[in-house]
Amino acid sequence: EDFLFVVVKNRDTDVMELENLLTGVLEEIVRDRKLPGVAAGVVNCGDGEEGAFASTGERAPGQKWGPDTMFQVHSVTKLVTQFAAMRLVEDGRLSLSDEVRVHLGEHWSSENLRVYRGKKIEGEPVYERVKREITVLHLMTHTSGLSYACPWGTPVDEMYQSSYAKAAAMSERETPQQLENRLSKLPLCGQPGEFFNYSASTDILGRILEGICKTTLDRVLDELVIAPLDMQNTFFAPNGMDSSSIARIYERSPVGDLEDITDFELARDAKPIGGKGLVSTVADLMKFSAAFMTGKSAKGVELLSKESIDLVKTDHVGIIQDRICSESSAFGRFKFGLGVAIEPLGFGPGFAGKGSFFWIGFGGNFVSFDPQTGIGIVFAMQVYTDIRWDDCLYSRQKIAEAVYKHHANSKERGHSGQPHRPPIKTSAQETRET
């Protein structure tokens, strides 16, 4: 068997040093950001050394985070959907140039869509025609013109918020198809391909995957990503999921207090959609991080070619500080590939990690990938803050600086400093072997 964590008496001192370093950084994050608890994992597709895991604080009262602690990954779901889409592209069943209308119907035709352009003096909205068809590439780069139900202050965002609120108030939750049809009736915030706007585009992409594979999205992702990577604790959270089996979810109030909203969140009757909803663990996401850098599973089965991975991490949008439909300050400094944000500067001396790519979730978690060094980082927390993702981006900066500094020091000492890729054993397996 090929595992990441094997409980032995003499673990590699380099890995133990990294875990101690991570623990110190996480303690600083919890203290500075006033968080209940966090966890992180570092994986490298390098020289076969062990992976590193650390945590601090609690995932629930009296319970610590472990590598197999389940938590809601929120928008990190988008990464899994994008990975599945790229597999279909390689198989020739999907093309980035495909028009959305070809897969989902003429209600997505440019002739039936409109772009919001403001209001007349008397308050009547002004629209303009859509110049080009929305493509799969537009969906995967968030340049489709769609928006989200985020409070970014534009009239289109307000229309989305109202639409989502009405859908949430329905006695029966809408299906993915109903969601798709509803979004097609809302105006675009900009011309497709001309503006970046973080949006529900991945939900529409998920509908396209369902049509191609002729099954529901949960089964699509399981077949193309989750099962091949042996991500045994990754799935769409069922309605009424037992809250004792998952990390507690908190919401931060305007004055900074934390309110436990776990039961409310898990009571939602969510349907599998491309942009959110998965539950996972640090262990499973470390497997996923490795696969997104190497294109291979822990058993060496190729899932994505190097060419596809290069395409994912290639800048398809450019610096979009002045090309954002909504006022989302979190995105302004990054470049964008296929469903991923690209780090343009790196971390600390030597600009380590420049060109690495990542994505974040609303609960503050993130997964990052650096094919150049082989370093992947997974961070888990469950605190809803606001759309600036301050806690998450602060944590990403602190952890990345520490990990890359350790990596450089290890190389200077003659160690590879590279924990390797295969999956983490669960705490139950560790207990038996100890």
Coordinates of C-alpha atoms in Angstrom, one line a residue:
E1 CA 0.0 0.0 0.0
D2 CA 1.1 3.5 -0.8
F3 CA 0.3 5.9 2.0
L4 CA 1.4 9.4 3.0
F5 CA 1.4 9.0 6.8
V6 CA 3.0 5.9 8.3
V7 CA 3.3 5.9 12.0
V8 CA 6.8 4.9 12.9
K9 CA 9.2 5.7 15.7
N10 CA 11.7 7.6 13.7
R11 CA 9.9 9.9 11.4
D12 CA 12.0 12.1 9.0
T13 CA 13.3 15.0 11.1
D14 CA 12.8 17.3 8.2
V15 CA 9.1 16.6 8.1
M16 CA 8.8 16.8 11.8
E17 CA 10.5 20.2 11.6
L18 CA 7.9 21.3 9.0
E19 CA 5.0 20.1 11.1
N20 CA 6.4 22.0 14.1
L21 CA 6.8 25.1 12.0
L22 CA 3.2 24.8 10.6
T23 CA 1.9 24.4 14.1
G24 CA 3.5 27.6 15.2
V25 CA 2.1 29.5 12.2
L26 CA -1.4 28.1 12.7
E27 CA -1.3 29.1 16.4
E28 CA -0.4 32.6 15.2
I29 CA -3.2 32.7 12.7
V30 CA -5.7 31.5 15.3
R31 CA -4.5 34.1 17.8
D32 CA -4.4 37.0 15.3
R33 CA -7.6 36.3 13.5
K34 CA -9.5 35.0 16.6
L35 CA -10.5 31.7 15.0
P36 CA -11.7 28.6 16.8
G37 CA -9.4 26.2 15.1
V38 CA -7.6 25.5 11.8
A39 CA -5.6 22.7 10.0
A40 CA -3.1 22.5 7.2
G41 CA -1.4 19.9 5.1
V42 CA 1.6 20.2 2.8
V43 CA 2.3 17.7 0.1
N44 CA 5.1 17.5 -2.5
C45 CA 5.4 15.3 -5.5
G46 CA 9.1 15.0 -5.0
D47 CA 11.4 12.5 -3.4
G48 CA 9.1 10.1 -1.6
E49 CA 9.4 11.7 1.9
E50 CA 6.4 11.9 4.1
G51 CA 3.7 14.6 4.0
A52 CA 3.2 17.1 6.8
F53 CA 0.0 17.9 8.7
A54 CA -0.6 20.3 11.6
S55 CA -3.6 21.8 13.4
T56 CA -4.4 23.9 16.3
G57 CA -7.5 24.8 18.2
E58 CA -10.7 22.8 17.9
R59 CA -12.9 21.7 15.0
A60 CA -15.7 21.3 17.6
P61 CA -15.8 21.8 21.4
G62 CA -13.4 19.3 22.9
Q63 CA -12.4 17.9 19.5
K64 CA -9.3 18.6 17.6
W65 CA -8.8 18.8 13.8
G66 CA -7.3 15.7 12.2
P67 CA -6.3 14.9 8.6
D68 CA -9.6 13.0 8.3
T69 CA -11.8 15.6 9.8
M70 CA -14.6 16.4 7.4
F71 CA -15.5 20.0 6.6
Q72 CA -17.4 21.9 3.9
V73 CA -15.1 23.1 1.2
H74 CA -17.6 25.5 -0.4
S75 CA -16.1 27.0 -3.6
V76 CA -13.2 24.6 -3.6
T77 CA -15.9 22.4 -5.2
K78 CA -15.2 24.5 -8.3
L79 CA -11.7 23.0 -8.6
V80 CA -13.1 19.5 -8.6
T81 CA -15.6 20.4 -11.3
Q82 CA -13.0 22.1 -13.4
F83 CA -10.7 19.0 -13.1
A84 CA -13.5 16.8 -14.3
A85 CA -14.2 19.2 -17.2
M86 CA -10.6 19.0 -18.3
R87 CA -10.7 15.3 -18.3
L88 CA -13.7 15.5 -20.7
V89 CA -11.7 18.0 -22.8
E90 CA -8.9 15.5 -23.1
D91 CA -11.3 12.7 -24.0
G92 CA -12.7 14.9 -26.9
R93 CA -16.2 15.0 -25.4
L94 CA -15.9 18.7 -24.5
S95 CA -14.1 21.7 -26.1
L96 CA -13.2 25.0 -24.5
S97 CA -14.6 26.7 -27.7
D98 CA -18.0 24.9 -27.3
E99 CA -20.9 27.4 -27.1
V100 CA -23.0 27.0 -24.0
R101 CA -26.2 27.1 -26.1
V102 CA -25.1 23.9 -28.0
H103 CA -25.1 22.0 -24.7
L104 CA -27.9 23.6 -22.8
G105 CA -30.3 25.1 -25.3
E106 CA -31.2 28.3 -27.2
H107 CA -32.2 30.1 -24.0
W108 CA -28.4 30.6 -23.7
S109 CA -28.1 32.0 -27.2
S110 CA -26.7 35.5 -27.5
E111 CA -30.0 36.5 -29.1
N112 CA -31.9 35.6 -25.9
L113 CA -29.4 37.2 -23.4
R114 CA -28.8 40.9 -22.6
V115 CA -26.2 43.0 -20.9
Y116 CA -27.2 45.5 -18.3
R117 CA -26.0 49.0 -19.1
G118 CA -27.7 51.3 -16.5
K119 CA -30.9 53.1 -16.1
K120 CA -32.8 55.9 -17.8
I121 CA -33.6 59.1 -15.9
E122 CA -37.0 57.7 -15.0
G123 CA -35.4 54.5 -13.6
E124 CA -36.1 52.1 -16.5
P125 CA -33.2 49.7 -17.0
V126 CA -31.1 50.0 -20.2
Y127 CA -29.8 46.8 -21.9
E128 CA -27.6 46.1 -24.9
R129 CA -27.4 43.1 -27.1
V130 CA -24.8 40.4 -26.4
K131 CA -22.0 40.5 -29.0
R132 CA -20.8 36.9 -28.9
E133 CA -21.9 33.5 -27.6
I134 CA -20.9 32.4 -24.1
T135 CA -18.4 29.5 -24.4
V136 CA -17.0 26.9 -22.0
L137 CA -13.8 29.0 -21.9
H138 CA -15.8 32.0 -20.7
L139 CA -17.3 29.8 -17.9
M140 CA -14.0 28.4 -16.8
T141 CA -12.4 31.8 -16.6
H142 CA -15.3 33.7 -15.0
T143 CA -15.6 35.9 -18.1
S144 CA -19.1 34.8 -19.1
G145 CA -20.8 38.0 -17.9
L146 CA -22.7 36.1 -15.2
S147 CA -22.7 37.3 -11.6
Y148 CA -23.3 35.8 -8.1
A149 CA -25.6 36.6 -5.2
C150 CA -22.7 38.5 -3.5
P151 CA -23.2 42.0 -2.0
W152 CA -20.8 43.8 -4.4
G153 CA -23.1 46.7 -4.9
T154 CA -23.9 46.7 -8.6
P155 CA -27.5 46.6 -9.9
V156 CA -26.9 43.2 -11.5
D157 CA -25.6 41.9 -8.2
E158 CA -28.7 43.1 -6.5
M159 CA -30.8 41.4 -9.2
Y160 CA -28.9 38.1 -8.5
Q161 CA -29.4 38.5 -4.7
S162 CA -33.1 39.0 -5.1
S163 CA -33.4 36.0 -7.5
Y164 CA -31.4 33.7 -5.1
A165 CA -33.5 34.9 -2.2
K166 CA -36.7 34.1 -3.9
A167 CA -35.4 30.6 -4.9
A168 CA -34.3 30.0 -1.2
A169 CA -37.8 30.9 0.0
M170 CA -39.5 28.2 -2.1
S171 CA -41.0 25.3 -0.2
E172 CA -38.9 22.9 -2.4
R173 CA -35.3 23.6 -3.3
E174 CA -34.6 24.1 -7.0
T175 CA -32.9 21.5 -9.0
P176 CA -29.6 22.2 -10.9
Q177 CA -31.7 22.5 -14.1
Q178 CA -34.1 25.1 -12.5
L179 CA -31.0 27.0 -11.2
E180 CA -29.6 27.1 -14.7
N181 CA -32.9 28.2 -16.3
R182 CA -33.2 31.0 -13.7
L183 CA -29.7 32.3 -14.3
S184 CA -30.3 32.4 -18.0
K185 CA -33.1 34.9 -17.5
L186 CA -31.0 37.4 -15.5
P187 CA -29.0 40.1 -17.3
L188 CA -25.2 39.8 -17.8
C189 CA -23.0 42.3 -16.0
G190 CA -20.7 42.6 -19.0
Q191 CA -20.0 41.3 -22.5
P192 CA -18.7 37.7 -22.6
G193 CA -14.9 37.6 -22.8
E194 CA -14.5 41.3 -22.0
F195 CA -14.8 41.4 -18.2
F196 CA -13.8 39.1 -15.3
N197 CA -16.5 38.6 -12.7
Y198 CA -16.6 35.9 -10.0
S199 CA -19.8 34.2 -10.7
A200 CA -22.1 31.2 -10.9
S201 CA -20.3 30.1 -14.1
T202 CA -19.1 26.9 -12.6
D203 CA -22.7 25.9 -11.8
I204 CA -23.5 26.2 -15.5
L205 CA -20.4 24.2 -16.3
G206 CA -21.6 21.5 -14.0
R207 CA -24.9 21.3 -15.9
I208 CA -22.9 20.8 -19.2
L209 CA -21.0 18.0 -17.6
E210 CA -24.3 16.4 -16.5
G211 CA -25.5 16.6 -20.1
I212 CA -22.4 15.1 -21.6
C213 CA -22.2 12.2 -19.1
K214 CA -26.0 11.8 -18.9
T215 CA -26.1 11.6 -15.1
T216 CA -26.1 13.8 -12.1
L217 CA -23.1 15.9 -11.2
D218 CA -22.3 14.0 -8.0
R219 CA -21.9 10.8 -10.1
V220 CA -19.8 12.7 -12.7
L221 CA -17.3 14.0 -10.1
D222 CA -17.1 10.6 -8.4
E223 CA -16.4 8.8 -11.7
L224 CA -13.9 11.3 -13.1
V225 CA -12.1 12.7 -9.9
I226 CA -13.1 11.4 -6.5
A227 CA -13.0 7.6 -7.1
P228 CA -9.8 7.6 -9.2
L229 CA -8.0 9.6 -6.4
D230 CA -9.5 7.4 -3.6
M231 CA -10.9 10.5 -1.9
Q232 CA -13.0 8.4 0.4
N233 CA -14.4 11.2 2.5
T234 CA -15.3 13.6 -0.3
F235 CA -19.0 13.9 -1.3
F236 CA -21.9 16.3 -1.6
A237 CA -23.3 16.9 1.9
P238 CA -26.7 15.2 2.1
N239 CA -29.7 17.2 3.6
G240 CA -29.6 16.9 7.4
M241 CA -26.1 15.5 7.6
D242 CA -25.1 14.5 11.2
S243 CA -23.4 17.7 12.5
S244 CA -21.3 15.6 15.0
S245 CA -19.3 14.2 12.0
I246 CA -18.2 17.5 10.6
A247 CA -16.2 20.6 11.7
R248 CA -18.4 23.2 13.2
I249 CA -19.3 26.2 10.9
Y250 CA -19.2 29.7 12.3
E251 CA -20.2 33.1 11.1
R252 CA -18.4 36.2 12.1
S253 CA -20.6 39.2 13.1
P254 CA -19.8 42.8 12.2
V255 CA -18.3 43.2 15.7
G256 CA -16.2 40.1 15.4
D257 CA -18.1 37.6 17.5
L258 CA -18.5 34.0 16.2
E259 CA -21.9 32.3 16.0
D260 CA -22.2 28.5 15.4
I261 CA -24.5 28.1 12.4
T262 CA -23.6 24.4 11.7
D263 CA -27.1 23.0 12.2
F264 CA -28.7 25.7 10.0
E265 CA -26.2 25.1 7.2
L266 CA -26.5 21.3 7.2
A267 CA -30.3 21.5 7.2
R268 CA -30.3 23.1 3.7
D269 CA -31.6 20.8 1.1
A270 CA -28.7 21.4 -1.3
K271 CA -28.6 19.8 -4.8
P272 CA -25.2 18.9 -6.4
I273 CA -24.0 21.9 -8.4
G274 CA -20.6 22.7 -9.9
G275 CA -19.7 25.7 -7.7
K276 CA -20.2 24.5 -4.1
G277 CA -21.5 21.8 -1.8
L278 CA -18.7 19.2 -1.4
V279 CA -17.6 18.0 2.0
S280 CA -13.9 16.8 2.2
T281 CA -10.9 16.4 4.4
V282 CA -7.4 17.8 4.5
A283 CA -6.2 14.2 3.6
D284 CA -8.4 14.0 0.5
L285 CA -7.5 17.5 -0.7
M286 CA -3.8 16.7 -0.4
K287 CA -4.4 13.8 -2.8
F288 CA -6.3 16.2 -5.1
S289 CA -3.6 18.8 -4.8
A290 CA -1.0 16.3 -5.9
A291 CA -3.1 15.1 -8.8
F292 CA -3.6 18.7 -10.0
M293 CA 0.2 19.1 -10.2
T294 CA 1.2 15.8 -11.6
G295 CA -1.9 14.7 -13.5
K296 CA -1.6 11.3 -11.8
S297 CA -3.3 9.4 -9.0
A298 CA -1.2 8.0 -6.1
K299 CA -1.1 4.7 -8.0
G300 CA 0.4 6.4 -11.0
V301 CA -2.7 6.4 -13.2
E302 CA -2.7 9.4 -15.5
L303 CA -5.8 11.5 -15.3
L304 CA -4.6 14.7 -16.9
S305 CA -1.7 15.3 -19.3
K306 CA 1.0 17.9 -18.7
E307 CA -0.4 19.9 -21.6
S308 CA -3.8 20.1 -19.8
I309 CA -2.2 21.2 -16.5
D310 CA -0.2 23.8 -18.3
L311 CA -3.4 25.1 -19.9
V312 CA -5.1 25.3 -16.5
K313 CA -2.3 27.4 -15.0
T314 CA -1.8 29.6 -18.1
D315 CA -3.1 33.2 -17.7
H316 CA -6.2 33.5 -19.8
V317 CA -7.4 36.8 -18.5
G318 CA -4.5 39.0 -17.6
I319 CA -4.4 41.5 -14.8
I320 CA -8.0 42.5 -14.5
Q321 CA -7.9 45.2 -11.8
D322 CA -9.7 47.5 -14.2
R323 CA -11.9 44.9 -15.8
I324 CA -14.0 43.6 -12.9
C325 CA -17.7 44.0 -13.1
S326 CA -18.2 44.0 -9.4
E327 CA -16.2 45.6 -6.6
S328 CA -14.5 42.4 -5.4
S329 CA -11.2 43.7 -3.9
A330 CA -10.0 40.2 -3.2
F331 CA -9.3 39.4 -6.9
G332 CA -7.7 42.5 -8.1
R333 CA -4.0 41.5 -7.9
F334 CA -4.2 38.0 -9.3
K335 CA -4.1 36.6 -12.8
F336 CA -6.5 33.9 -13.8
G337 CA -6.2 30.5 -15.5
L338 CA -8.9 27.9 -16.1
G339 CA -10.9 28.2 -12.8
V340 CA -7.8 29.1 -10.8
A341 CA -6.2 32.3 -9.5
I342 CA -2.5 32.6 -10.3
E343 CA 0.0 34.1 -7.9
P344 CA 1.8 36.9 -9.8
L345 CA 4.4 37.9 -7.2
G346 CA 5.4 34.9 -5.0
F347 CA 6.3 34.8 -1.3
G348 CA 9.3 36.4 0.4
P349 CA 12.9 36.6 -0.9
G350 CA 13.4 34.9 -4.3
F351 CA 9.7 35.2 -5.2
A352 CA 9.1 31.5 -4.3
G353 CA 5.7 30.3 -5.4
K354 CA 5.4 32.8 -8.3
G355 CA 3.1 31.3 -10.9
S356 CA 1.5 28.8 -8.4
F357 CA -2.3 28.6 -8.6
F358 CA -5.0 28.2 -6.0
W359 CA -8.7 28.6 -5.1
I360 CA -10.5 29.5 -1.9
G361 CA -13.8 28.7 -0.3
F362 CA -16.3 30.9 1.6
G363 CA -15.4 29.2 4.9
G364 CA -11.9 30.4 4.6
N365 CA -10.3 27.2 3.3
F366 CA -8.0 27.0 0.2
V367 CA -6.0 24.6 -1.9
S368 CA -2.8 25.7 -3.7
F369 CA -0.7 24.0 -6.3
D370 CA 2.9 24.8 -7.4
P371 CA 4.0 22.4 -10.2
Q372 CA 7.4 24.1 -10.4
T373 CA 8.5 23.0 -6.9
G374 CA 5.8 20.3 -6.4
I375 CA 4.5 22.0 -3.3
G376 CA 0.8 21.8 -2.6
I377 CA -0.9 23.4 0.4
V378 CA -4.3 22.7 1.9
F379 CA -5.8 24.9 4.6
A380 CA -9.0 24.2 6.5
M381 CA -11.1 26.6 8.5
Q382 CA -14.8 27.1 8.8
V383 CA -15.6 30.8 9.5
Y384 CA -17.8 32.8 7.2
T385 CA -16.5 36.4 7.1
D386 CA -17.2 38.6 4.2
I387 CA -16.5 38.7 0.4
R388 CA -13.0 40.1 0.9
W389 CA -11.8 36.7 2.3
D390 CA -9.4 38.6 4.6
D391 CA -8.9 35.6 7.0
C392 CA -8.2 33.2 4.2
L393 CA -5.8 35.4 2.2
Y394 CA -3.9 36.4 5.4
S395 CA -3.6 32.7 6.3
R396 CA -2.5 31.8 2.8
Q397 CA 0.3 34.4 2.9
K398 CA 1.6 33.3 6.4
I399 CA 1.5 29.6 5.6
A400 CA 3.1 29.9 2.1
E401 CA 5.9 32.1 3.4
A402 CA 6.8 29.6 6.1
V403 CA 6.5 26.5 3.8
Y404 CA 8.7 28.0 1.1
K405 CA 11.3 29.2 3.6
H406 CA 11.5 25.7 5.0
H407 CA 11.7 24.3 1.6
A408 CA 14.7 26.6 0.7
N409 CA 16.4 25.9 4.0
S410 CA 16.0 22.1 3.5
K411 CA 17.6 22.3 0.1
E412 CA 20.5 24.2 1.5
R413 CA 21.0 21.6 4.2
G414 CA 21.1 18.9 1.6
H415 CA 17.6 17.6 2.2
S416 CA 14.9 17.6 -0.4
G417 CA 12.4 18.9 2.0
Q418 CA 9.7 17.4 -0.2
P419 CA 6.9 15.4 1.4
H420 CA 5.4 13.1 -1.2
R421 CA 2.1 12.7 -2.8
P422 CA 0.1 9.6 -1.7
P423 CA -2.9 9.7 0.6
I424 CA -3.0 10.2 4.4
K425 CA -4.1 7.4 6.6
T426 CA -7.1 8.1 8.8
S427 CA -6.7 8.4 12.5
A428 CA -8.2 5.0 13.0
Q429 CA -5.6 3.4 10.8
E430 CA -2.8 5.2 12.6
T431 CA -4.1 4.0 16.0
R432 CA -4.1 0.4 14.8
E433 CA -0.6 0.6 13.5
T434 CA 0.8 2.4 16.5

